[in-house]
Amino acid sequence: MSVTEPLADKLKSFRSYVRKMKSYGEALDVMYWDLRTGAPKKGVGVRSEAIGELSAEMFKMSVSDEMGRYIEELTEPGVFGQLDELNRKLVEECKKEYDRSKKIPADKYQAYVVLTSQAESVWEEAKEKSDFAMFQPFLEKIVAANLEFIEMWGYEGHKYNTLLDMYEPGMTVEKLDPLFAGLREKLVPLVADIQKSASVPDTSFLKQSFDVEQQKKFSRYILGELGYDFDAGRLDESVHPFATGLNPGDVRITTRYLTDDVTSALFGTIHECGHALYEQNISEELIGTTLCTGTSMGIHESQSRFWENMIGRSRSFWNRYLPELKALYPDRLGEVSAESFYRGINVVQPSLIRIEADELTYNLHIMIRYEIEKKLFDGSLAVADLPAYWNEKYKEYLGVTPSNDGEGVLQDVHWSGGSFGYFPSYSLGNLYSAQIRHTMEKALGDLDDLVAKGEFAAIKNWLIENIYRYGKLLTPDEVITRVTGEPLNPDYLVDYLQSKYKEIYKL
Amino acid sequence: MSVTEPLADKLKSFRSYVRKMKSYGEALDVMYWDLRTGAPKKGVGVRSEAIGELSAEMFKMSVSDEMGRYIEELTEPGVFGQLDELNRKLVEECKKEYDRSKKIPADKYQAYVVLTSQAESVWEEAKEKSDFAMFQPFLEKIVAANLEFIEMWGYEGHKYNTLLDMYEPGMTVEKLDPLFAGLREKLVPLVADIQKSASVPDTSFLKQSFDVEQQKKFSRYILGELGYDFDAGRLDESVHPFATGLNPGDVRITTRYLTDDVTSALFGTIHECGHALYEQNISEELIGTTLCTGTSMGIHESQSRFWENMIGRSRSFWNRYLPELKALYPDRLGEVSAESFYRGINVVQPSLIRIEADELTYNLHIMIRYEIEKKLFDGSLAVADLPAYWNEKYKEYLGVTPSNDGEGVLQDVHWSGGSFGYFPSYSLGNLYSAQIRHTMEKALGDLDDLVAKGEFAAIKNWLIENIYRYGKLLTPDEVITRVTGEPLNPDYLVDYLQSKYKEIYKL
């Protein structure tokens, strides 16, 4: 590329370079999806090698001299200002990725990849055996490596901010501390009050034997009702449910059917549907760019949680759909009222395992992990002291104590892969969704009324208009501020949870 | 790579280069498989682009300067002799591909890709409308382009030999003419005699309504019986059934269930199973090389046809399995004897459409296409005269005449994509399979006895030992000569067909 080349040509070749990277991404996404939905086990070795080759190639493209030249030339003051918004954002996004990757020496990064890959299998065994000591040296090395990377990447304020930014651009400890504190102050007493309530929902009818074919039928029906586009996606099964957006025309979700639980697969499906509605409705002009995805983990999670909890676990939803579910299982659910069903699916029970937690206590599980991650990166907590600190916090926030580290500090896979900074996204999702819901109701009227009438299109279209279509064109902070008129504020989630659960538990 | 680099290092980097190409191939195979088994339609545009990017990348690697240097250095007389057999074959295979691709100027090849891509959609419409004139100019250009390529590639004897060699390495008009003539001389009168026979099999019981779930169950059961490894593959559905071998640990097949036909999907499944047994059992040492596939279209087709026709359409197979099929459809098949069933699935009926033809007349459909392709490339038949020549040959070989070009000369997709030289593989498959079967019986005893006892493992293991494990290490000619002790000879197929069909038709 010569400097005299006109800007249009320069942009064209930059865009085609990025589109090629996205093509590798599409190939990788299909290969991963396939591995997780039924690829034959004897082919896994060769497949992993192919995934390794293509990932390496894609990474090389993101840090190549060619990419470096595009970034240098397109960020020149006289040039950058001439770009339209999409191209500016795209150049910035590529530059952020380029800078971050370039700062880590290749040999250090390679060693880290090997370390985390080993750590993940060690973790699996350690969890199985409830043996933290086995995992400890690996976790120590992973934390040390991340501390080293943070020095190379640079940081402002708390060192952990650099990690938070990878999942939630712009998020900091300084912002998160008051958000989580505001939430915790109200949730801990609320959970305690619920514990003392005499009005405990009956859940026995949820745990019978439920034919899986009927469950599939119902899940597909509900997806259609919510506006999931089956011409731009498909529903499959996998051990761990997930959503994957190859491009807006191909956003796949999976679920897992349990024979002894009628709602587990359904709520999983609605959760992934929320992620999928976001990805299916990103503006077409972003296709072929790295902006064609959700803007952050937190905003993404706000959508899965909005559709799962605020729609799927609402009273009006079950007033509308319980008769249809009953028709599939007349022997099992014939006697259950919509009110009992609603209360049953919203039972609150402090527990040890995050992924099994209810909508309310889930946030407390996240805050424990957040407190630990902060302390690991400001040096105030040693890896060796993790189990004790974990158990102490579970007692303090949830009133429960793990009987071993397998159901305690070893329960999550995240740290073995070095994913520090990821956990807060889950609660951020809840915070965002409550605040967005509040604004949505000002625009569309009472959400329960819409759900009662099955007017999901109005809800979806409002979200498309205000959030989905932008993909990564807006930062998470821009999204929440533009949509709701204020920065993230914990009061909306507190209000939503208090009002919902005080009513259920007659407090 | 420097010339002083030791051979081991040179080989290592060559092999890793080839392995990378295979990784792109694995990604492409998954993407194609996915497109054909249920990818959402709105994602097809982006997917096609991704496939285009990756294919281009793989092609570039096969003709790159780096590949050129590997070939040059590894074929040096002092070096080539030091290589083991696998590496020699691999270098030769890469060289063949490299030379063939390098001889076509990039702009001509690009124009040809565009031409055939347009031609395929024009063909689709022309077939629909039975309008040969619409397709004619495209076909003329495709033939002309192939003639030009043949001049660039070079040829020995008949120009068509160069095209035959792409699908069946080493095959020539000089070899094929007597093979097909020997076959035709015996088959045309046999078909005529069958037409006159008073003993016509009843087929009415095959065409009832058959529940698809039961068909699936039976197809999967038979696959297991034949030795298809479900841990190294999977069975799905697609409009056009196919088998695809990503690697020996991942060889997938598809079929298509018809509600009004109990054997269509089953025989399709067994056919693809034959392809899959070949690919699943290629030696592991060939993984990661371009030799890790069937040696030719013809040998591949010999395996699909052996398992489909010589096993699946045999009397002993149905003596064994009809009771199990009846158990699934007692109302439909309860009264049918194994003998009637056997005769019904082997009915001979000269017809217009190749893909619906029976085991016997199928070969005559192929010979017509072979005669035409030869004449197109020796200049003795103009594209404009194709329909008349086609109809004349159908009358001569099969005694039937198409009522329009849609069910005549326009019926196959192959020519629109420029796949000249491909059709003979189908009949070569039949020829190979009969000759291999003859040798197999000398080694293992009567095939019917083995099938009657369900001893498919003995059959499969013999084929693995003698054919499958070699992949592309042996040429098709080496395979047939080493296995059977003689070059391809049409008598075996003639004997097999005469003996089978004279008995069925009581001639």
Short mmCIF file of C-alpha atoms in Angstrom, two decimals, chain A residues 16 19-20 22-24 26-27 30-31 33-34 37-44 46-47 49-51 53-54 57 60 229-234 246-252 287, chain B residues 16 19-20 22-24 26-27 30-31 33-34 37-44 46-47 49-51 53-54 57 60 229-234 246-252 287:
data_model
loop_
_atom_site.label_atom_id
_atom_site.label_comp_id
_atom_site.label_asym_id
_atom_site.label_seq_id
_atom_site.Cartn_x
_atom_site.Cartn_y
_atom_site.Cartn_z
CA SER A 16 -11.33 -6.92 2.72
CA ARG A 19 -13.49 -9.67 6.08
CA LYS A 20 -10.95 -12.42 5.52
CA LYS A 22 -14.03 -12.90 9.81
CA SER A 23 -14.15 -15.76 7.32
CA TYR A 24 -11.62 -17.62 9.44
CA GLU A 26 -16.87 -18.24 10.68
CA ALA A 27 -14.94 -21.46 9.98
CA VAL A 30 -18.75 -23.85 12.82
CA MET A 31 -15.97 -26.18 13.93
CA TRP A 33 -20.33 -25.61 17.27
CA ASP A 34 -19.94 -28.96 15.55
CA THR A 37 -23.25 -30.65 19.21
CA GLY A 38 -22.25 -34.10 18.03
CA ALA A 39 -18.94 -34.38 16.20
CA PRO A 40 -17.72 -37.98 16.39
CA LYS A 41 -15.28 -38.46 19.24
CA LYS A 42 -12.60 -40.19 17.20
CA GLY A 43 -12.21 -37.07 15.06
CA VAL A 44 -11.58 -34.72 17.95
CA VAL A 46 -7.55 -33.88 14.12
CA ARG A 47 -10.26 -31.30 14.65
CA GLU A 49 -5.30 -29.46 15.35
CA ALA A 50 -7.32 -27.78 12.59
CA ILE A 51 -8.80 -25.35 15.09
CA GLU A 53 -4.00 -23.89 12.84
CA LEU A 54 -6.86 -21.58 11.94
CA GLU A 57 -3.65 -17.84 11.40
CA LYS A 60 -1.31 -13.68 13.06
CA ASP A 229 -35.80 -16.47 13.61
CA PHE A 230 -35.41 -20.13 12.66
CA ASP A 231 -34.36 -19.12 9.15
CA ALA A 232 -31.36 -17.46 10.78
CA GLY A 233 -30.57 -20.09 13.37
CA ARG A 234 -31.23 -23.55 14.74
CA LEU A 246 -21.58 -16.88 13.18
CA ASN A 247 -23.19 -13.91 11.48
CA PRO A 248 -26.61 -12.26 11.89
CA GLY A 249 -28.07 -14.79 9.43
CA ASP A 250 -26.78 -17.75 11.43
CA VAL A 251 -27.14 -17.55 15.20
CA ARG A 252 -27.43 -20.98 16.78
CA ILE A 287 -21.42 -7.90 8.57
CA SER B 16 3.73 -29.38 8.54
CA ARG B 19 -0.86 -30.57 7.41
CA LYS B 20 -1.85 -26.92 7.46
CA LYS B 22 -5.38 -30.30 5.39
CA SER B 23 -6.57 -28.19 8.33
CA TYR B 24 -8.10 -25.75 5.87
CA GLU B 26 -11.14 -29.97 7.43
CA ALA B 27 -12.68 -26.52 7.98
CA VAL B 30 -17.33 -29.08 7.99
CA MET B 31 -18.69 -25.92 6.39
CA TRP B 33 -21.42 -30.62 5.45
CA ASP B 34 -23.16 -28.06 7.62
CA THR B 37 -27.45 -30.80 6.54
CA GLY B 38 -29.29 -27.84 8.00
CA ALA B 39 -27.43 -24.53 8.09
CA PRO B 40 -29.94 -21.69 8.35
CA LYS B 41 -30.74 -20.23 4.95
CA LYS B 42 -30.16 -16.61 5.89
CA GLY B 43 -26.52 -17.39 6.66
CA VAL B 44 -25.74 -18.91 3.28
CA VAL B 46 -21.78 -15.08 4.43
CA ARG B 47 -20.97 -18.78 4.53
CA GLU B 49 -17.95 -15.99 1.14
CA ALA B 50 -16.09 -17.75 3.95
CA ILE B 51 -15.85 -20.90 1.86
CA GLU B 53 -11.83 -17.24 1.14
CA LEU B 54 -10.65 -20.51 2.62
CA GLU B 57 -6.17 -19.78 0.57
CA LYS B 60 -2.72 -20.56 -3.04
CA ASP B 229 -18.18 -46.89 13.30
CA PHE B 230 -20.54 -44.37 14.88
CA ASP B 231 -17.71 -43.10 17.09
CA ALA B 232 -16.01 -42.02 13.87
CA GLY B 233 -19.02 -40.69 12.03
CA ARG B 234 -22.67 -39.75 12.11
CA LEU B 246 -12.97 -35.14 7.13
CA ASN B 247 -10.41 -37.55 8.52
CA PRO B 248 -10.55 -41.27 9.34
CA GLY B 249 -11.99 -40.44 12.76
CA ASP B 250 -14.81 -38.37 11.27
CA VAL B 251 -16.53 -39.79 8.22
CA ARG B 252 -20.13 -38.63 7.92
CA ILE B 287 -3.58 -38.53 8.56
#
